[in-house]
Each structure stands twice: as structure tokens, then as C-alpha cells.
Short mmCIF file of C-alpha atoms and ligand atoms in Angstrom, two decimals:
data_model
loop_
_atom_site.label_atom_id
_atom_site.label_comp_id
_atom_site.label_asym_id
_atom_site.label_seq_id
_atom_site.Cartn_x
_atom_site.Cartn_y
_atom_site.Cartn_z
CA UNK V 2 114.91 101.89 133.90
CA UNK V 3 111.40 100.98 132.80
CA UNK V 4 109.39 104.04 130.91
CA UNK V 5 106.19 103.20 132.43
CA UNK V 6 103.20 104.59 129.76
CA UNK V 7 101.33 107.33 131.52
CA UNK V 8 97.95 106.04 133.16
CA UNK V 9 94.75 107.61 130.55
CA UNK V 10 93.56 110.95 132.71
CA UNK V 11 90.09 109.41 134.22
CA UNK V 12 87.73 111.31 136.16
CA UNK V 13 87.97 111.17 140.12
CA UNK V 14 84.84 108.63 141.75
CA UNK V 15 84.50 108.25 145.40
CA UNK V 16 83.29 104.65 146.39
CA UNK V 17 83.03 105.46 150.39
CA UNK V 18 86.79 106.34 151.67
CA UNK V 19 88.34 104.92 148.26
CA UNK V 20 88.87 107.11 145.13
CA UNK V 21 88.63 105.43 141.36
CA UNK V 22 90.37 106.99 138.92
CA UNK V 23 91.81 110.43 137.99
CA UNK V 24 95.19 108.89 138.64
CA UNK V 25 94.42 107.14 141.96
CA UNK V 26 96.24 103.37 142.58
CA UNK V 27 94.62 100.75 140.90
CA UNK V 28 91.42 99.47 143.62
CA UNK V 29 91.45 95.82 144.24
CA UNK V 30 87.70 94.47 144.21
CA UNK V 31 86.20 91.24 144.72
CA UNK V 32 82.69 89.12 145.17
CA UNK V 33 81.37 87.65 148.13
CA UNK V 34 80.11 84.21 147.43
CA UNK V 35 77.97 83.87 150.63
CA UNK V 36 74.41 84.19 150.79
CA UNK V 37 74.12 87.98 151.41
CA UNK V 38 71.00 87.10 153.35
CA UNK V 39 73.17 85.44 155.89
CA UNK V 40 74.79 88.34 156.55
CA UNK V 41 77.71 86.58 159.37
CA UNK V 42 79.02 84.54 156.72
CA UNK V 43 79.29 87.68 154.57
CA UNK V 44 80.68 90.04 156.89
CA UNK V 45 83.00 86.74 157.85
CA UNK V 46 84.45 86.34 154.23
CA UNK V 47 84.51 90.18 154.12
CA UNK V 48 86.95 90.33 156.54
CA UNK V 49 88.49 87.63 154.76
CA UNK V 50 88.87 89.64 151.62
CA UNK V 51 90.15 92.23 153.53
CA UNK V 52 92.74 90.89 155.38
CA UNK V 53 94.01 89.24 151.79
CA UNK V 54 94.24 92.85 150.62
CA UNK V 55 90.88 93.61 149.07
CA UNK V 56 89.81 97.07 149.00
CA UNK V 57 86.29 97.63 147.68
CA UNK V 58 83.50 94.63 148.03
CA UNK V 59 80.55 93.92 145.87
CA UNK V 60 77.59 91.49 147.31
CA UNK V 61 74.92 90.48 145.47
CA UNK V 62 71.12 91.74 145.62
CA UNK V 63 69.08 89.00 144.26
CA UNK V 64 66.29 89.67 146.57
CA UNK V 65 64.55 91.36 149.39
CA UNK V 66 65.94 88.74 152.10
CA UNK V 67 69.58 90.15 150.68
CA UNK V 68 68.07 93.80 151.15
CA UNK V 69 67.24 93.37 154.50
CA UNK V 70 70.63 91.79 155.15
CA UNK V 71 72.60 94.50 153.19
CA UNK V 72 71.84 97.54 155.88
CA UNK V 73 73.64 95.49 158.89
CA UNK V 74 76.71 94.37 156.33
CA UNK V 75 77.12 97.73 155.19
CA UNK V 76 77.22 99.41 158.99
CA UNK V 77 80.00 96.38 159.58
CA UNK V 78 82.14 95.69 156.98
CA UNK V 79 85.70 97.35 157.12
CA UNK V 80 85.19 97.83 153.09
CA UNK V 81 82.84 99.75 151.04
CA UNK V 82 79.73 97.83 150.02
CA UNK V 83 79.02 97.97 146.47
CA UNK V 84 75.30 96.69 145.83
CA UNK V 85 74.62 94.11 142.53
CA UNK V 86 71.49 94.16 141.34
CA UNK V 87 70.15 92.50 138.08
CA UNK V 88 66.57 92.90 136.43
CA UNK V 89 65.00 94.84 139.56
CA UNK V 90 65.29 98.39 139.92
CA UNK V 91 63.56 98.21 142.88
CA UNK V 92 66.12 96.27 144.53
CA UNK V 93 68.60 98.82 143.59
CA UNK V 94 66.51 101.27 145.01
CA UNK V 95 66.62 99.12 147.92
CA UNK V 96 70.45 99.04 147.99
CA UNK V 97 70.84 102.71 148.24
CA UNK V 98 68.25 103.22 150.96
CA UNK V 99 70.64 100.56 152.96
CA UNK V 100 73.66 102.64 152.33
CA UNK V 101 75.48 100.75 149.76
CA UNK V 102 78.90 103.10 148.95
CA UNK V 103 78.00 102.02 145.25
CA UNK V 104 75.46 100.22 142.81
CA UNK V 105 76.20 98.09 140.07
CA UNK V 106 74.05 97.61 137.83
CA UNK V 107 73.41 96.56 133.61
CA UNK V 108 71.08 98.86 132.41
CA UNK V 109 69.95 96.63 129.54
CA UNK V 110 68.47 94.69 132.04
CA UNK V 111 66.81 96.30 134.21
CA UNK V 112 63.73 96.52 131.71
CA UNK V 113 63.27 100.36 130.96
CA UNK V 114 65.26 103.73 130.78
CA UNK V 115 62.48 105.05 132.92
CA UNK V 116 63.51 102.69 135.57
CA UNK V 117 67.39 103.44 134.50
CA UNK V 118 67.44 106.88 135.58
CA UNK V 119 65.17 106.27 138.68
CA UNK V 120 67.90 104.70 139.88
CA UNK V 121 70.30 107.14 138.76
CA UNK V 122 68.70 109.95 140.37
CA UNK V 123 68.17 107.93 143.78
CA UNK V 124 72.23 107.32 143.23
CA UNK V 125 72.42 110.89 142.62
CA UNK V 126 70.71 112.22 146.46
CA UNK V 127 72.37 109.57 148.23
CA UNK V 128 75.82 110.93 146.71
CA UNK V 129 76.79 107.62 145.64
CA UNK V 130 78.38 106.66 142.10
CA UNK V 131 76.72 104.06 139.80
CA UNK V 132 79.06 101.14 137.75
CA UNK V 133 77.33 100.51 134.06
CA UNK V 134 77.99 97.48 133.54
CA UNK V 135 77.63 96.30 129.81
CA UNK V 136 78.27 92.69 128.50
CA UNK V 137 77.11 90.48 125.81
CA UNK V 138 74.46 88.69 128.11
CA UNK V 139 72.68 92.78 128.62
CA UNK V 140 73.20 93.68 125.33
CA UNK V 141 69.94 95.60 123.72
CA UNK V 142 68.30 93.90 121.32
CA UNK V 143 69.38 96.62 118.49
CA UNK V 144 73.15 96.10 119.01
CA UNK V 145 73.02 92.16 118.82
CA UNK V 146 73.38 92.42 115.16
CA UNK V 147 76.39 95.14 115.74
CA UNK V 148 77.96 92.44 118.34
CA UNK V 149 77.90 89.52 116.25
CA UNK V 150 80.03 91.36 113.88
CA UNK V 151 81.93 93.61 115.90
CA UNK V 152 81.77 92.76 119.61
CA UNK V 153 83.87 95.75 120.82
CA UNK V 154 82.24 98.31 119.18
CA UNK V 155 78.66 97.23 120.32
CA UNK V 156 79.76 97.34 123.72
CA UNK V 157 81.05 100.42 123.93
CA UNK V 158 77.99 101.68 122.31
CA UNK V 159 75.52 100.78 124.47
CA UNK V 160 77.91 101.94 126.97
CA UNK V 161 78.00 105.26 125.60
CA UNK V 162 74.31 105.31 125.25
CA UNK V 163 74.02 105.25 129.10
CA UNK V 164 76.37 107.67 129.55
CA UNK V 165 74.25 110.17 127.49
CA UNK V 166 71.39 109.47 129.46
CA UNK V 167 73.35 110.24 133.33
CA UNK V 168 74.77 112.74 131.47
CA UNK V 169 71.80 114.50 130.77
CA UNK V 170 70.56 114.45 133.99
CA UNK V 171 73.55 115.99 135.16
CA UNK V 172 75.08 112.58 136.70
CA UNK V 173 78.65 112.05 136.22
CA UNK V 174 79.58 109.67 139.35
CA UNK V 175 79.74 107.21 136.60
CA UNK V 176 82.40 104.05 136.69
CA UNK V 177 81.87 101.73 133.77
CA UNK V 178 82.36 98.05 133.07
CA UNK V 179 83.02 96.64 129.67
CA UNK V 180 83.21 92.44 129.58
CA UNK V 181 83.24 89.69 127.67
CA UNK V 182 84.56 86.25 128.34
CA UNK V 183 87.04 86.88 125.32
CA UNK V 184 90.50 88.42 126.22
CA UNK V 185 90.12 90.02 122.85
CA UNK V 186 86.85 91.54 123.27
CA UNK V 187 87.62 93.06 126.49
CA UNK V 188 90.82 94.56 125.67
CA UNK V 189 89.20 96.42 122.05
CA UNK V 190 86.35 97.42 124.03
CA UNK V 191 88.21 99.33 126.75
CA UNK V 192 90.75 100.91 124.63
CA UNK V 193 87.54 101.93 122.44
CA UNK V 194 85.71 103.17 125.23
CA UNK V 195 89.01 105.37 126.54
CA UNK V 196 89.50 107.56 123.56
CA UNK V 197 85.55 108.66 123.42
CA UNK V 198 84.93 109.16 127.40
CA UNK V 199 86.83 109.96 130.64
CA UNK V 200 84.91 108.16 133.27
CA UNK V 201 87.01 105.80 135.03
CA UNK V 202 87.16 102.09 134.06
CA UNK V 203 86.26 98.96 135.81
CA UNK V 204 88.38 96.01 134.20
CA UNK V 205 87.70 92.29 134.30
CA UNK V 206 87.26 89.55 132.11
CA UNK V 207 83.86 88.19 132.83
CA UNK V 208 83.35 84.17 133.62
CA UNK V 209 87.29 83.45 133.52
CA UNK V 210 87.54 80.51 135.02
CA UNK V 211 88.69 78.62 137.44
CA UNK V 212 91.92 79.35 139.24
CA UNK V 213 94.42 78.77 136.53
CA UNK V 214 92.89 79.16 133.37
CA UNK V 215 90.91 82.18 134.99
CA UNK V 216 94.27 83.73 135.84
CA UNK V 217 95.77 83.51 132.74
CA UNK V 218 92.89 84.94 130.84
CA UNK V 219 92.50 87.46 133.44
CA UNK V 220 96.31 88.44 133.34
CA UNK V 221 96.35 88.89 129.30
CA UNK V 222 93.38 90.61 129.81
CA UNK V 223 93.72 93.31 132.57
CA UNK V 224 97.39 93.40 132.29
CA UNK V 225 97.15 94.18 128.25
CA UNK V 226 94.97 97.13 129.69
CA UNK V 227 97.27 98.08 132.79
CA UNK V 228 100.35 98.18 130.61
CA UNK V 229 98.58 100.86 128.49
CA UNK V 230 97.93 102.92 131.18
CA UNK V 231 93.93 101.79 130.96
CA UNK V 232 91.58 100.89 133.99
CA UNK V 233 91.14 102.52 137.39
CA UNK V 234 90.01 99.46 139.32
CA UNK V 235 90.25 95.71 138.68
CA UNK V 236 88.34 92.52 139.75
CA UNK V 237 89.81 88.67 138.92
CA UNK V 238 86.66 86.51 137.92
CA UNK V 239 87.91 83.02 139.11
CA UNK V 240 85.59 79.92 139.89
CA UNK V 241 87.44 79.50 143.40
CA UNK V 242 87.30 81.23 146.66
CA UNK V 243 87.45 84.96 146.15
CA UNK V 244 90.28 85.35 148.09
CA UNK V 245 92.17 83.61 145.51
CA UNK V 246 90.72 86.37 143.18
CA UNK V 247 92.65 89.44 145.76
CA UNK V 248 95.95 87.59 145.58
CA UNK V 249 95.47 87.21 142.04
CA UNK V 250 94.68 90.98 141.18
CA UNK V 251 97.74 91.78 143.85
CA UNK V 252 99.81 89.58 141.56
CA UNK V 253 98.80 91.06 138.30
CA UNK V 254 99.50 94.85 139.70
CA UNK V 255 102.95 94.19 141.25
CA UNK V 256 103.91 92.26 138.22
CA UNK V 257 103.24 95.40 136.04
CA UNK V 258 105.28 97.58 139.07
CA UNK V 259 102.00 99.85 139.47
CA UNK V 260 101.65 99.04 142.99
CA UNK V 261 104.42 97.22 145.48
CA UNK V 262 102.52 94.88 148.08
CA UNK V 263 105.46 91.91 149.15
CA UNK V 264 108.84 91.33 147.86
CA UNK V 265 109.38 89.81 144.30
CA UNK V 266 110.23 86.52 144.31
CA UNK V 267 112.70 85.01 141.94
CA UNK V 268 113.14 81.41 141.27
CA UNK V 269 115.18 79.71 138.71
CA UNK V 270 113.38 77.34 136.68
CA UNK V 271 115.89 75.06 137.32
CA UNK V 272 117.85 72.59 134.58
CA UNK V 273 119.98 70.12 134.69
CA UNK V 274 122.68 71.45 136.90
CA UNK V 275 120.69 71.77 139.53
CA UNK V 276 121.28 69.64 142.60
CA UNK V 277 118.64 70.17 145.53
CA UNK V 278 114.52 69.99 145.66
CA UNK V 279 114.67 73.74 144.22
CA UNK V 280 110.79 73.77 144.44
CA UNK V 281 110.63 72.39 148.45
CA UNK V 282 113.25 75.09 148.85
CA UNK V 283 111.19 78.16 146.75
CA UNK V 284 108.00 77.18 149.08
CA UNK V 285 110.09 77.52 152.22
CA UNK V 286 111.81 81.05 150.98
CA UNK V 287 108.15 81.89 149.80
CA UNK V 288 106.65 81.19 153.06
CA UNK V 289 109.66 82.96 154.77
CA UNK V 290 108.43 86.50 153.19
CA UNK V 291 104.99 85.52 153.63
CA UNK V 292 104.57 88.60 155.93
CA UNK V 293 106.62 91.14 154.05
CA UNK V 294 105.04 93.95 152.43
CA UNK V 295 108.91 95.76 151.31
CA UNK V 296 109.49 96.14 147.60
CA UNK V 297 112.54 93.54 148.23
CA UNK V 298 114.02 91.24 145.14
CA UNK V 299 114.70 88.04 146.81
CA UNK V 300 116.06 85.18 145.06
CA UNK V 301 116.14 81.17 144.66
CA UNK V 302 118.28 79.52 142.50
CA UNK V 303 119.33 75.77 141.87
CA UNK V 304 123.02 75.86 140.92
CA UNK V 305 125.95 77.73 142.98
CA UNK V 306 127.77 78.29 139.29
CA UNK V 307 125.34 80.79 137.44
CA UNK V 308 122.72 81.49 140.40
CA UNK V 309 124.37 84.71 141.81
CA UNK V 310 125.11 86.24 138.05
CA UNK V 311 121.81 85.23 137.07
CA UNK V 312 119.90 87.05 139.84
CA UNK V 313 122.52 89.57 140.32
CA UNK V 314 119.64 92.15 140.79
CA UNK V 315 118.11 90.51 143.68
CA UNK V 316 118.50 92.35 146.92
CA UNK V 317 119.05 89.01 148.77
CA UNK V 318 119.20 85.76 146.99
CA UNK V 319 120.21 81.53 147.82
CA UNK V 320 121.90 79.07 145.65
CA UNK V 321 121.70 75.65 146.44
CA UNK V 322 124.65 73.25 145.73
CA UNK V 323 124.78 69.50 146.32
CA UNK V 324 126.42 70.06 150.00
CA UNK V 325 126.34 73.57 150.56
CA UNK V 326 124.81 76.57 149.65
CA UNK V 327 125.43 80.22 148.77
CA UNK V 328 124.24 83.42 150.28
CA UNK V 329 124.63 86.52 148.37
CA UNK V 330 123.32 90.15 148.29
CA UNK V 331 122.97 91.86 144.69
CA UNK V 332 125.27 89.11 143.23
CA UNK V 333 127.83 89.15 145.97
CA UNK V 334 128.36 86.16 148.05
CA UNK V 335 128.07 86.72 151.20
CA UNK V 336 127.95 83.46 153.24
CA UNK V 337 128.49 79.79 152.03
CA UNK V 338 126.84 77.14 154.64
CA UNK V 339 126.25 73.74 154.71
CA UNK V 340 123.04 72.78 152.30
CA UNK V 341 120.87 71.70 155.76
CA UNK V 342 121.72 74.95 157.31
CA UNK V 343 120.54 77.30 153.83
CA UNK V 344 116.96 78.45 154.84
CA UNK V 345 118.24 79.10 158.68
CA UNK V 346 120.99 81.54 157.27
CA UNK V 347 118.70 82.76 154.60
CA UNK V 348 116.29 83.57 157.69
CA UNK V 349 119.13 84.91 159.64
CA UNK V 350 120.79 87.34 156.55
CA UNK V 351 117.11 88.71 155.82
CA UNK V 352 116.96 89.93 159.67
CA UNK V 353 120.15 91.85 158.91
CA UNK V 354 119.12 93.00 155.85
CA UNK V 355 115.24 94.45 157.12
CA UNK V 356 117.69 95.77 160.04
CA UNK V 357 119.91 97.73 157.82
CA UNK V 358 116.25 99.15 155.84
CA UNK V 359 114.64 100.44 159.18
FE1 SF4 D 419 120.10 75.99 135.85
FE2 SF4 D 419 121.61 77.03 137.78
FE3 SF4 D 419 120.36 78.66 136.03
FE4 SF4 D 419 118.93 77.35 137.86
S1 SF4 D 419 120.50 78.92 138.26
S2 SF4 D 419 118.46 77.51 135.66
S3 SF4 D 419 120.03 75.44 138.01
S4 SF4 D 419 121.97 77.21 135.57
#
């Protein structure tokens, strides 16, 4: 039995039907990468996200064309809308008038506090919450010094600093960002930024990468975060389709057992006793569960000897031999069939087995 660490206590933020925070499951978010101006390809790959499993959606405001665009994606898209806006307040004024469920914006670059809390208060009548986002590239000039030195700490500074200004004005639907492209950076920052405040936290690792490296950073990163009980919602940065980003934060979640969305998968990594294409076999058995969404432990393993012991806690597991292989439930064998025959019987022992759960 894994002791879990208690998730930090964050304050409750609505983004449209979907809370962040004060103990709430992890939100996936992504990025369209459409032009929002073109707002069928945008409400096309929103869907898209959606269907993958993603639960909040930012689009970008780099302009009026956007604006105009935002109002008809907003009435359409399945997901709350969460408005991006760099350098023009205006725009983010904009955003809100179109109905955007949230704003994100970097207040060190939108050019003046005065046009900081404009915003805020516009946020503020339309009932919406704002994401501060702080990272190296909004940085104000005053902390650059700081950052050089001690990266974390400036971040969470400036982050603070905005904070004190909502604050003032009696705004609290606050949900802030901390990033850096440096796994390191990131994970000091937010575990700074926890023990001094209580709004919720938005976690990523800012310009990854692409798919695999942008994973792996991402993973360290969020996960390092997760595991502590830190972060409220997540988005994967990846240079790849955004979809890839969903199935990536999915990954990440289930992997730390905070949220359940398909079975587990467990595949040997094979060695030299194994006898059969254990990787053709693994994408067959992977595309097999495709579908699932049951918190099932299924198994793959390359040698009839050790598989079952090894994977004795799978719910449902296959060992390939040279001629036949094994069926066995939680490291019982169950059926032994001819090699050919293996992902037919595996099909036909899962039936039984979702059967026996409903
Ligand atoms: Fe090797 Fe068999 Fe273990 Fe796979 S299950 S790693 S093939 S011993």
C-alpha cells in the first residue's frame, strides 16, 4: 500500500463547469495550435482535445481578427475557453467581453500595473478567474539581477507581487503559473511559491520540447511536483500536435495513481529468454485496451518461465513461449494456447473478465 503525500490545501477556482484546486482532480489543459481567427479549425482540434481527454482549453489572442473569432469558439466548444493574451490589455479586455471562462495573462508584459488591474477588475464583473503567469521571458526589469542568481526565488517574487496587487482590490480568483524551461527552476519555484500563498497552481515546464525530450522534462518536472502533493492543474508543452500533449498529461497523472483513465499496461522489457516479437505483441495488447477506461493491470511478458511470477499483480496478463503461450489472472495460469492463437484468447479471457466486473 502506497502512502500517497496529502495534496497542499489550495483555494477552490471555477474555470466555467471545472473547479482548480482546493483538493479537486488534477485539470488536464492544453493549446490550440490553429489560427484562432479561423475559428472551424479551432473548434475542430477542440473537439479533438476533447475527445483525447482534455478538460480546460487555452487559445491564443494575438489580435483583434482572434477577438472576433473567440465569441463564436467560446458559445461552441464543449471545453472552457481560457483567453491568452500577451502585451495588450486591450485584447484581454476583449477576451472577457467574448466570454472567455478564463484569462491568462503575464503581467510583466502587459506594460503597466494600471493596465494590470484594469484587467483584473473587468475579470472581477465578469466573475471569471485570472492565471498570472510569470517566466523568465516577463520578468521585471528589477528582478533580472535576482534571477540570474537565484531563478526560483525571482519568480516567485514577482509572482507574489501580483498577488498583492488582486489582493488589494479584493480579487482572489487567482490561479498562478510559475515556468522556466529548466526542470530545476520550475520545481524550486513552485514548492517556493506553496509555502507563502494558497492560490492554486498551474504546472508546466515552459518550451519542453518536442515529443520525447518534452515528455521527459515535463514528467521530472510536473511529476516531482505531483508526487509532493503540489499543482492543481497541469499542461505538457510539447512541439507536436497537442493532442499528444493530453495523452501525455493523462500518462503522467495515472502514473503517479492520482487519477485512473485506462488500464496499466505492463510489458516486460524482454531479455534473452524471450522467444516471440514481444513488442508486435505489446502493440496488439495495447491496441486491444485502447477503449478501456477500468483501473485494470494487464500484462505482456516474453518468457512462459518468470512472466506470470513477475507480473503476478496484474489482473490479466500473456506470456509468450516459442509455440504456445500462457494466459493467467493475478499469476495464475489460466489457459495455455497455441502462440498464433495468444491475442484471440487474450481478447476472449478479457470479455470474461469485464463480464465478471459489471
Ligand atoms: Fe526476460 Fe521472461 Fe522476464 Fe521478459 S518475463 S524480462 S523475457 S525473464
Amino acid at each position: 500500500m502506497v502512502n500517497f503525500p496529502e495534496r497542499k490545501k489550495t483555494r477552490t477556482v471555477m474555470v466555467g463547469r471545472v473547479a482548480i484546486g482546493g483538493g479537486s482532480l488534477i485539470a488536464i489543459q492544453s493549446m490550440t495550435n490553429t489560427k484562432t481567427a479561423n475559428y472551424i479549425l479551432t473548434l475542430k482540434q477542440i473537439k479533438e482535445l476533447e475527445a483525447a481527454g482534455c478538460e480546460l482549453i487555452r487559445v491564443a489572442v494575438p489580435d483583434l481578427d482572434a477577438v472576433a473569432a473567440l465569441k463564436r469558439i467560446v458559445n461552441q466548444s464543449p471545453l472552457p475557453v481560457i483567453g491568452d493574451i500577451h502585451f495588450d490589455h486591450r485584447l484581454a479586455l476583449a477576451a472577457i467581453a467574448a466570454g472567455a471562462a478564463k484569462v491568462r495573462i503575464n503581467p510583466g508584459n502587459l506594460g503597466s500595473k494600471k493596465y494590470f488591474l484594469e484587467v483584473a477588475r473587468n475579470a472581477d464583473a465578469a466573475g471569471i478567474p485570472l492565471r498570472i503567469g510569470v517566466n523568465a521571458g516577463s520578468l521585471e526589469k528589477k528582478l533580472l539581477d535576482l534571477y540570474r542568481q537565484k531563478p526560483a526565488e525571482a519568480l516567485v517574487e514577482s509572482a507574489l507581487a501580483y498577488v498583492d496587487l488582486l489582493e488589494k482590490i479584493n480579487f482572489n480568483r487567482i490561479v498562478v503559473s510559475l515556468k522556466a524551461s529548466s526542470v530545476y527552476t520550475t520545481i524550486l519555484a513552485n514548492r517556493l511559491f506553496t509555502e507563502q500563498a494558497t492560490y492554486p497552481l498551474h504546472l508546466g515546464v515552459t518550451e519542453a520540447g518536442p515529443l520525447e525530450t518534452g515528455s521527459i522534462k515535463t514528467a521530472i518536472g510536473i511529476g516531482t511536483l505531483l508526487a509532493e502533493g503540489i499543482g492543481d492543474t497541469i499542461r505538457v508543452s510539447l512541439t507536436a500536435d497537442p493532442v499528444e500533449e493530453v495523452r501525455v498529461a493523462r500518462k503522467i497523472i495515472q502514473a503517479l495513481g492520482l487519477r485512473i483513465f485506462e488500464p496499466e499496461l505492463i510489458s516486460c522489457p524482454t531479455c534473452g529468454r524471450c522467444e516471440t516479437d514481444l513488442v508486435a505483441l505489446t502493440k496488439d495488447v495495447e491496441t486491444v485496451i485502447a477503449d478501456l477506461s477500468l483501473p485494470l493491470r494487464i500484462a505482456v511478458m516474453g518468457c512462459a518461465v518468470n512472466g506470470p511470477g513477475e507480473a503476478r499483480e496484474a489482473d490479466l496478463g500473456i506470456c509468450a513461449g516459442k509455440k504456445k503461450g500462457l494466459i493467467f489472472r493475478k499469476g495464475k495460469v489460466v489457459k495455455t494456447v497455441k502462440i498464433k492463437q495468444l491475442i484471440d484468447a487474450f481478447k476472449a479471457e478479457l470479455e470474461d473478465l469485464l463480464q465478471e466486473l459489471s
